[in-house]
N, CA and C atoms as an extended XYZ file, in Angstrom:
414
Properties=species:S:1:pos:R:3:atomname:S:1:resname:S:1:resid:I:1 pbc="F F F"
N        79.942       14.183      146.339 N   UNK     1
C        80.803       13.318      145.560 CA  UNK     1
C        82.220       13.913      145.549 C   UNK     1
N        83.129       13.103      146.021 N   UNK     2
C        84.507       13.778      146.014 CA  UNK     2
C        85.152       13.781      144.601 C   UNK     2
N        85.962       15.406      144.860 N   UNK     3
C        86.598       15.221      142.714 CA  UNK     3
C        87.370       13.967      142.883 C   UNK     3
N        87.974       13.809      141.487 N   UNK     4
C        88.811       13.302      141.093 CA  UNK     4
C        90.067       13.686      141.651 C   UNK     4
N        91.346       12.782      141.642 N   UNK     5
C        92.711       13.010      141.777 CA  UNK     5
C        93.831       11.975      140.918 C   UNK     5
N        94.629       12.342      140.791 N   UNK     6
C        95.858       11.629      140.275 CA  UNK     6
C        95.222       10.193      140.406 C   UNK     6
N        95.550        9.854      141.834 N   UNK     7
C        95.497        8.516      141.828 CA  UNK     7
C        93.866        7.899      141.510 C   UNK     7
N        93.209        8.092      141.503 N   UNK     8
C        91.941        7.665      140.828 CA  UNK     8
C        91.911        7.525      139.371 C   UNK     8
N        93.077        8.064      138.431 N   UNK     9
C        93.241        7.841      137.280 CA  UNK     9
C        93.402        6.485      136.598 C   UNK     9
N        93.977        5.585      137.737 N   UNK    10
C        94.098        4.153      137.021 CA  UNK    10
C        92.743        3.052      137.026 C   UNK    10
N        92.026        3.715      137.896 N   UNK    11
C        90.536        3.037      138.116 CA  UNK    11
C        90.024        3.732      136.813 C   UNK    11
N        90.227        4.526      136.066 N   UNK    12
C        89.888        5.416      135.108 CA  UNK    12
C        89.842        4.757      134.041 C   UNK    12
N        91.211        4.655      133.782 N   UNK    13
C        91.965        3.327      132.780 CA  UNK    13
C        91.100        2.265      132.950 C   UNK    13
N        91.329        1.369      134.080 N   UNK    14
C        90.634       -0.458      133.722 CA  UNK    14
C        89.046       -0.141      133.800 C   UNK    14
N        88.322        1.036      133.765 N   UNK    15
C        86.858        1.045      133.836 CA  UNK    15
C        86.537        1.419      132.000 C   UNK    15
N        87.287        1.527      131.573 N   UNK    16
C        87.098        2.210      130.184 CA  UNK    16
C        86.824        1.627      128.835 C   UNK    16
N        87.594        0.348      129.257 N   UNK    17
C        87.390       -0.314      127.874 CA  UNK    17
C        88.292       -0.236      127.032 C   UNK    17
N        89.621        0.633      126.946 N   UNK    18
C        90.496        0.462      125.914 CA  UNK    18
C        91.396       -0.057      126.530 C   UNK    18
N        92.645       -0.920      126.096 N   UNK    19
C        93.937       -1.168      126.136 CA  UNK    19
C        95.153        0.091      126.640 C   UNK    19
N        95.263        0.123      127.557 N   UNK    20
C        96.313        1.346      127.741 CA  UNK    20
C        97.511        0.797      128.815 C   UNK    20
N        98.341        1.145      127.408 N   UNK    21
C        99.609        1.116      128.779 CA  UNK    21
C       100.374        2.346      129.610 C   UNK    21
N        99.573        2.201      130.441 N   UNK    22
C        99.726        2.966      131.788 CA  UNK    22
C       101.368        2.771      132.610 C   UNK    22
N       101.428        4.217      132.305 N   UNK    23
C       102.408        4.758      133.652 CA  UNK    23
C       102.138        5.953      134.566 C   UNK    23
N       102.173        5.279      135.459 N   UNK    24
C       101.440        6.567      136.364 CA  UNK    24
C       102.423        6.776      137.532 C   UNK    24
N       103.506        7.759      137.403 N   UNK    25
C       104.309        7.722      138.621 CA  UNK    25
C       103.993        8.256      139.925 C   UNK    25
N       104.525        7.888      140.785 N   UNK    26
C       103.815        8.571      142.396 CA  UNK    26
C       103.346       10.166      142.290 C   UNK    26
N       102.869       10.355      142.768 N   UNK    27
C       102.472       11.987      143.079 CA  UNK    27
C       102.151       12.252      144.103 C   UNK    27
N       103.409       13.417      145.242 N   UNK    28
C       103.129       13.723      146.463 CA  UNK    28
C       101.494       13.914      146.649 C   UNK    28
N       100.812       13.812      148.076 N   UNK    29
C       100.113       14.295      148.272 CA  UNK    29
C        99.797       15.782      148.768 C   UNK    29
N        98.747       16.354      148.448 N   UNK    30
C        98.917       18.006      148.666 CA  UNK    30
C        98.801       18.346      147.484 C   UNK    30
N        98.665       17.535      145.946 N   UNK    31
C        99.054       18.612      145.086 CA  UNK    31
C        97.612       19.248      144.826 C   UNK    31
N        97.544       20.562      144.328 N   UNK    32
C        96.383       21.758      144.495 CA  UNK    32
C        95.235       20.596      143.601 C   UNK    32
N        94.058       20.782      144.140 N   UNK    33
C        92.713       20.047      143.872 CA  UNK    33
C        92.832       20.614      141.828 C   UNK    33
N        92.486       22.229      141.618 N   UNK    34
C        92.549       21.872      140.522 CA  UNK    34
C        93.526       21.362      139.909 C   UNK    34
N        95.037       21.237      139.985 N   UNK    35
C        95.362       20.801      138.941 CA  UNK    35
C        95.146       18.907      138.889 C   UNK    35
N        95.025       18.410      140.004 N   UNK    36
C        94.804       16.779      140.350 CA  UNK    36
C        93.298       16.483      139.326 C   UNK    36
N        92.279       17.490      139.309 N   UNK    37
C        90.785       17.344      138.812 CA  UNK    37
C        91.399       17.767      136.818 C   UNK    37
N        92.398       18.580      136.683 N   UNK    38
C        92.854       19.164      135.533 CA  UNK    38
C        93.411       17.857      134.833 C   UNK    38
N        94.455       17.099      135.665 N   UNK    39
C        94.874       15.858      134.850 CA  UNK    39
C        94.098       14.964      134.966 C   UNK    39
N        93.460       14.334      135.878 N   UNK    40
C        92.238       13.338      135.655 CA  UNK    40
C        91.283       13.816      134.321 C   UNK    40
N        90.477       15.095      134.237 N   UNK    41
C        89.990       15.024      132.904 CA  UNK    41
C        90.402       15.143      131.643 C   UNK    41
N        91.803       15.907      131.934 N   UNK    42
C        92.511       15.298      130.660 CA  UNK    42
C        92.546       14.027      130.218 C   UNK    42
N        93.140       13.076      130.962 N   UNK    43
C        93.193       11.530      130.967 CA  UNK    43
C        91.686       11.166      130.474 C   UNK    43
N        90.547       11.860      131.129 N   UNK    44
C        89.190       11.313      130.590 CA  UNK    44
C        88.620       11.384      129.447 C   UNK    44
N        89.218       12.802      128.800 N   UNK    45
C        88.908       13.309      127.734 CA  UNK    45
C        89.439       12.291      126.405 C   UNK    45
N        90.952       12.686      126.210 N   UNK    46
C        92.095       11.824      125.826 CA  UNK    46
C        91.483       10.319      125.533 C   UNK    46
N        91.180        9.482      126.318 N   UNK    47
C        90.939        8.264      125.826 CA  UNK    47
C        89.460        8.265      125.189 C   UNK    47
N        88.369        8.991      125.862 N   UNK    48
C        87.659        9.232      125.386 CA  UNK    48
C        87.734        9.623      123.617 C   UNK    48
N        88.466       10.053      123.317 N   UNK    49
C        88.524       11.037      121.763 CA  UNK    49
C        89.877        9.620      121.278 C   UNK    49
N        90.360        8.898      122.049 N   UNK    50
C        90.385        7.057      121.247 CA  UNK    50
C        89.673        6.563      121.107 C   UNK    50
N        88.645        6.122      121.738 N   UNK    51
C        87.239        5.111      121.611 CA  UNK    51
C        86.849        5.930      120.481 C   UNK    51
N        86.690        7.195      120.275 N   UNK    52
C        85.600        7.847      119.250 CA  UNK    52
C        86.567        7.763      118.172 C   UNK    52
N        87.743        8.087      117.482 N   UNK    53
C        88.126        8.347      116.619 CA  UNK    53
C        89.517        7.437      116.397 C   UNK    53
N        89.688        6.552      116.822 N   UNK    54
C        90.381        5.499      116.870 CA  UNK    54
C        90.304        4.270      117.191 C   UNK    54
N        89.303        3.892      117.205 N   UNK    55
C        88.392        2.030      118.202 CA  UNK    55
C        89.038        1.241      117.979 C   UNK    55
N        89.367        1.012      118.695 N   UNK    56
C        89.850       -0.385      118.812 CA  UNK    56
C        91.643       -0.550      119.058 C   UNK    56
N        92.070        0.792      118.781 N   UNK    57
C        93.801        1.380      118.734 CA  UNK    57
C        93.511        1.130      120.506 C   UNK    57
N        95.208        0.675      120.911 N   UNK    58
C        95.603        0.811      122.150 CA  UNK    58
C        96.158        2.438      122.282 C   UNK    58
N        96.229        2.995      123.423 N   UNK    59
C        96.895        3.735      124.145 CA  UNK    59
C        97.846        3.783      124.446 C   UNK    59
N        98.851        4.474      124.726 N   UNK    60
C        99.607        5.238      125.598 CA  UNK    60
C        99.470        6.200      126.759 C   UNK    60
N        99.892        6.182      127.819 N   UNK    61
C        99.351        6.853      129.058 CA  UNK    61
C       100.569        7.004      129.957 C   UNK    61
N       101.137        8.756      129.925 N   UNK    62
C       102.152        8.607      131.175 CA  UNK    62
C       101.542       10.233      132.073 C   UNK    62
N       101.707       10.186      133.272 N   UNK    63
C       101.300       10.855      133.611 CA  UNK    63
C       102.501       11.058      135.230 C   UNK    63
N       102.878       12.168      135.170 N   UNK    64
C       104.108       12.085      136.270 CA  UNK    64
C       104.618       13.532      136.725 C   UNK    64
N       105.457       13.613      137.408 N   UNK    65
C       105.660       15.307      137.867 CA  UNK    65
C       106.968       15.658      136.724 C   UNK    65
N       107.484       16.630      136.577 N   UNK    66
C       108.227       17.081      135.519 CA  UNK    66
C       109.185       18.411      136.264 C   UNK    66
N       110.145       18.785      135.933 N   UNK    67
C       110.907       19.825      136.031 CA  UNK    67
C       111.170       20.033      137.762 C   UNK    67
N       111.600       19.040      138.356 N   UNK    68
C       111.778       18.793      139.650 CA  UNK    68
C       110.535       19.580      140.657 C   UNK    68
N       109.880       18.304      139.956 N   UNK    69
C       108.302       18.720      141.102 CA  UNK    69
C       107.655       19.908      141.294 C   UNK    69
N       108.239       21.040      139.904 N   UNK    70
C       107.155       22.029      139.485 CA  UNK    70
C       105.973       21.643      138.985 C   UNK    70
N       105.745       20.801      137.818 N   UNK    71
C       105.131       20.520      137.195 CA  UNK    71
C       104.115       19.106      136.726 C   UNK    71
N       103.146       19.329      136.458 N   UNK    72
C       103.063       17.720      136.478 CA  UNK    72
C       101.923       17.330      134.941 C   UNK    72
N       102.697       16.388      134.609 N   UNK    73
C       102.583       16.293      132.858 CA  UNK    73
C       101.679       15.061      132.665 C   UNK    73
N       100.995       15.189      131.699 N   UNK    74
C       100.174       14.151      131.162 CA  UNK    74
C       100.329       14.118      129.819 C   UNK    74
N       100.340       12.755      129.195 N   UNK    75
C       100.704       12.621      128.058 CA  UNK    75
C        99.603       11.362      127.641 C   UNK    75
N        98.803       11.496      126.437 N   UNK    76
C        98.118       10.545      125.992 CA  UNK    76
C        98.099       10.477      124.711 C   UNK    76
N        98.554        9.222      123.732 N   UNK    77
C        99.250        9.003      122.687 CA  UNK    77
C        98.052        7.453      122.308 C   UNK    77
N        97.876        7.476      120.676 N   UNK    78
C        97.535        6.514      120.158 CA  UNK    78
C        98.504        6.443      119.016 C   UNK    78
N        98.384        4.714      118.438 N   UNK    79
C        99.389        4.902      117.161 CA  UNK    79
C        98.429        5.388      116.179 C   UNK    79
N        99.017        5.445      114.795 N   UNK    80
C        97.853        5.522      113.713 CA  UNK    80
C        97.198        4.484      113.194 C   UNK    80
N        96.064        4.914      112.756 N   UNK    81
C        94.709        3.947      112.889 CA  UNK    81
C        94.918        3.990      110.925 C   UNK    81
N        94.047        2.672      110.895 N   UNK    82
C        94.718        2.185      109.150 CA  UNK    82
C        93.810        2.895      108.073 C   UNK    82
N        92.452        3.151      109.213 N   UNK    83
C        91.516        4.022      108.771 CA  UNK    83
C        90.254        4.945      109.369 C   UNK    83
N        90.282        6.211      109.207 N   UNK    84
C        89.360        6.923      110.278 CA  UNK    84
C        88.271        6.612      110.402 C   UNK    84
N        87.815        6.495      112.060 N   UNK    85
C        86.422        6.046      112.020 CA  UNK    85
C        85.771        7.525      111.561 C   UNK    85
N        84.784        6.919      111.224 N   UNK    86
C        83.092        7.873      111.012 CA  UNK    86
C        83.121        8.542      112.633 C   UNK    86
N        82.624       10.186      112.188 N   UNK    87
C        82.528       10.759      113.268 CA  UNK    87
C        81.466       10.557      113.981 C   UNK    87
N        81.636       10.470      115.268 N   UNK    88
C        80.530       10.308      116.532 CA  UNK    88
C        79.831       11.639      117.055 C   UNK    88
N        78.303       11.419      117.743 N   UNK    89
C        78.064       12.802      118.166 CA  UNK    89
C        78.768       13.047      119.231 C   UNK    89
N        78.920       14.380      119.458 N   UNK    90
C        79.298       14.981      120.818 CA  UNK    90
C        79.644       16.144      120.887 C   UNK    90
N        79.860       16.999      121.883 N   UNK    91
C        79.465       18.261      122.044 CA  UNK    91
C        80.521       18.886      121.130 C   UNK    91
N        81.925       18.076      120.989 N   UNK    92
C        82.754       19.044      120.187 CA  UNK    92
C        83.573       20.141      120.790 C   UNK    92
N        83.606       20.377      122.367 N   UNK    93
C        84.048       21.419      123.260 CA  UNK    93
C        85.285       20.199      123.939 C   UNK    93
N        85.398       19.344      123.699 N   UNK    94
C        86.546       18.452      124.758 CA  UNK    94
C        88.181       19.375      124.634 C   UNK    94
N        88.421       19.130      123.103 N   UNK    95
C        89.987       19.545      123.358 CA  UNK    95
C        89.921       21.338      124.211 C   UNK    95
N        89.270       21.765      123.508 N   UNK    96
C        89.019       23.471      123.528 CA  UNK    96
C        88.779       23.248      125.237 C   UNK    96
N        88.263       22.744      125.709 N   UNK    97
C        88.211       22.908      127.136 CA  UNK    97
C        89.561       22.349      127.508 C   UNK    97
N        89.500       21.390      127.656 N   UNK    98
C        91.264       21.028      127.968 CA  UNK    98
C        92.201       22.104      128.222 C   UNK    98
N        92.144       22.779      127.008 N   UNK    99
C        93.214       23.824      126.648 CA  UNK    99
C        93.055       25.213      127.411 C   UNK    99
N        91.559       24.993      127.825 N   UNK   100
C        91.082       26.343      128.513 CA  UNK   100
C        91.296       25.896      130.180 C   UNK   100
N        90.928       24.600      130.505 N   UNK   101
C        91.649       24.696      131.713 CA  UNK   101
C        93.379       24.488      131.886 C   UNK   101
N        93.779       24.487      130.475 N   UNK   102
C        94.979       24.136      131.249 CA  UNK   102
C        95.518       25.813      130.961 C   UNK   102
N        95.119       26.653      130.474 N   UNK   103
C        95.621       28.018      130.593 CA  UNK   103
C        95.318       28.738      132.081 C   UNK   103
N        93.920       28.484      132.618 N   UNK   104
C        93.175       29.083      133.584 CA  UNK   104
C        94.340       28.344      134.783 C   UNK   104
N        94.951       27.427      134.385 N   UNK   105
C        96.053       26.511      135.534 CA  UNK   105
C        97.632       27.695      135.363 C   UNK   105
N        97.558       27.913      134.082 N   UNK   106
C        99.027       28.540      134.088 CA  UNK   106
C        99.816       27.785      133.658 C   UNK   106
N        99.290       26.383      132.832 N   UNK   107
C        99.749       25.256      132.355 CA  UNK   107
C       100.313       25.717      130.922 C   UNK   107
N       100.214       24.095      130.091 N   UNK   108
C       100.364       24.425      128.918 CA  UNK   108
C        99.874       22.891      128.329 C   UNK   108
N        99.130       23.223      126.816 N   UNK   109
C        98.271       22.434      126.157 CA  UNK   109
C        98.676       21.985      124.862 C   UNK   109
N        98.503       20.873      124.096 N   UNK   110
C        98.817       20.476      123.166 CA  UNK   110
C        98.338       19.308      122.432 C   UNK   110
N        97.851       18.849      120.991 N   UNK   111
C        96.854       18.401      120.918 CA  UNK   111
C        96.750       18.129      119.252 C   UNK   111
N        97.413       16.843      118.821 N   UNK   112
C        97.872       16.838      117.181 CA  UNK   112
C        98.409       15.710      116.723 C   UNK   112
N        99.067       16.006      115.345 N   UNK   113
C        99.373       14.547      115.107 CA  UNK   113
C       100.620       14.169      115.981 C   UNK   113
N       100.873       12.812      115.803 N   UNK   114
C       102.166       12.703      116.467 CA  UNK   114
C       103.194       12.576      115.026 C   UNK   114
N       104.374       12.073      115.301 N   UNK   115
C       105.234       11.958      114.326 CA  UNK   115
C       105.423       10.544      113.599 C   UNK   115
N       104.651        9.695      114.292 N   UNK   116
C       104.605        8.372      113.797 CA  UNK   116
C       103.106        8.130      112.917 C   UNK   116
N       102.449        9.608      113.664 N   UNK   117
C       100.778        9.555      112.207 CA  UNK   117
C        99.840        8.816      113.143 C   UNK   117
N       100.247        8.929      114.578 N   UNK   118
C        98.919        8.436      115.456 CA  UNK   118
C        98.307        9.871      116.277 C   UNK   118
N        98.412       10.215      117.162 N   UNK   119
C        97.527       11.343      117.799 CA  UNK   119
C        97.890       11.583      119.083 C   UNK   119
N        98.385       12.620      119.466 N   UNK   120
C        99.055       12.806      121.056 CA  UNK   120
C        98.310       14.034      121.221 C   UNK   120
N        98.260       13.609      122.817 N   UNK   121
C        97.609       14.961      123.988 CA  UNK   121
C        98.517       14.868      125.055 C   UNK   121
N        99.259       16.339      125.226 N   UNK   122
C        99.958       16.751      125.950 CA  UNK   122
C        99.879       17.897      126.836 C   UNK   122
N        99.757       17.784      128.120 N   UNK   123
C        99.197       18.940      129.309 CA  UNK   123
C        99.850       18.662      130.308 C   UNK   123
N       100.704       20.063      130.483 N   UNK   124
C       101.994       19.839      132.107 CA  UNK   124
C       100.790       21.167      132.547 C   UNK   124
N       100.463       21.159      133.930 N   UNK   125
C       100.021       21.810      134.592 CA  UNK   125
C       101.232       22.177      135.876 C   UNK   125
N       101.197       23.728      135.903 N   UNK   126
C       102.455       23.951      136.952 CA  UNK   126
C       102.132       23.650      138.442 C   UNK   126
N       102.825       22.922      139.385 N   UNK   127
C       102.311       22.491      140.607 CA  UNK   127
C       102.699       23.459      141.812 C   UNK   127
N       103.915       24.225      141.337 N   UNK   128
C       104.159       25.191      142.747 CA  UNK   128
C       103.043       26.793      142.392 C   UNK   128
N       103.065       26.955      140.918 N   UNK   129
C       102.587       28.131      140.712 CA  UNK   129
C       101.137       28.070      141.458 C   UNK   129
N       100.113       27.209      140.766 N   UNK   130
C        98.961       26.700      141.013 CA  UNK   130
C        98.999       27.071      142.751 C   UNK   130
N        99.671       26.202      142.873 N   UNK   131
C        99.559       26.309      144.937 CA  UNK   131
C        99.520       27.391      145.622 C   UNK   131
N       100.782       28.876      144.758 N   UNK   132
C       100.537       29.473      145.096 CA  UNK   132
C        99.668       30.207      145.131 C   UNK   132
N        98.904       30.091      143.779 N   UNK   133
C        98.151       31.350      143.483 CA  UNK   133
C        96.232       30.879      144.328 C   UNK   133
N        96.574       29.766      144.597 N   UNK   134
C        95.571       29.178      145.798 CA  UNK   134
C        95.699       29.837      146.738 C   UNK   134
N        96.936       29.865      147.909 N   UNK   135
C        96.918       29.953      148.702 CA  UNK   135
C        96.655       31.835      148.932 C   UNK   135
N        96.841       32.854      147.728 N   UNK   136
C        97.237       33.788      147.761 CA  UNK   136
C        95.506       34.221      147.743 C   UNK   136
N        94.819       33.163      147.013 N   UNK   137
C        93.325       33.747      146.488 CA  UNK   137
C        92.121       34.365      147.796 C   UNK   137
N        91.494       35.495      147.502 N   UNK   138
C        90.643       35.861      148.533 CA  UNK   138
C        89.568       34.633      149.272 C   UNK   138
């Protein structure tokens, strides 16, 4: 089964079930497998933890390169919900992993309220570092 990549993210979106308005800007090809598999499960996670703790709230979704094609950022945003759903089961490891691959990337993670009182997830994974430290690996 081939991983995930960038562009498989919008099949991601219309298979899901929530409302998201999607921006997904181009992304050279070549960029390093983990960080392409790093933002796809972010993106999976992210809407995932809307359906559970926000139902029925639309999305926000931008996902694009950053700091002249060092970097490449994902951003997933809900507004605030009028009232919290009841918690769902589940393993409870989503954000904490997130955050652990996006360190093991050399990235950076983020994961809270927003300022309008809805809920943002934010993860730039670095794209030249990553490459290198691929190409450098035994």
């Amino acid at each position: 089964m081939p991983r995930p990549r960038v562009v498989d993210i919008a099949a991601l979106v219309r298979a899901g079930g929530t409302e998201v308005d999607l921006r997904l800007d181009p992304v050279p090809d070549g960029l390093p497998q983990a960080v392409e598999q790093a933002a796809y499960r972010t993106v999976q996670e992210a809407l995932t933890n809307v359906r559970k703790h926000a139902p029925g709230a639309p999305a926000r979704l931008r996902v694009g390169l950053v700091a002249q094609g060092a970097g490449l950022r994902v951003e997933v945003s809900n507004p605030p919900v009028e009232s919290a759903a009841a918690p769902l089961p589940g393993g409870g490891r989503g954000l904490t992993g997130l955050r652990e691959r996006a360190d093991l990337l050399g990235g950076e993670f983020r994961a809270g309220p927003a300022p309008d009182g809805g809920f943002v997830v934010l993860a730039t994974f670095p794209v030249r570092q990553a490459a290198a430290d691929l190409k450098g690996a035994p």
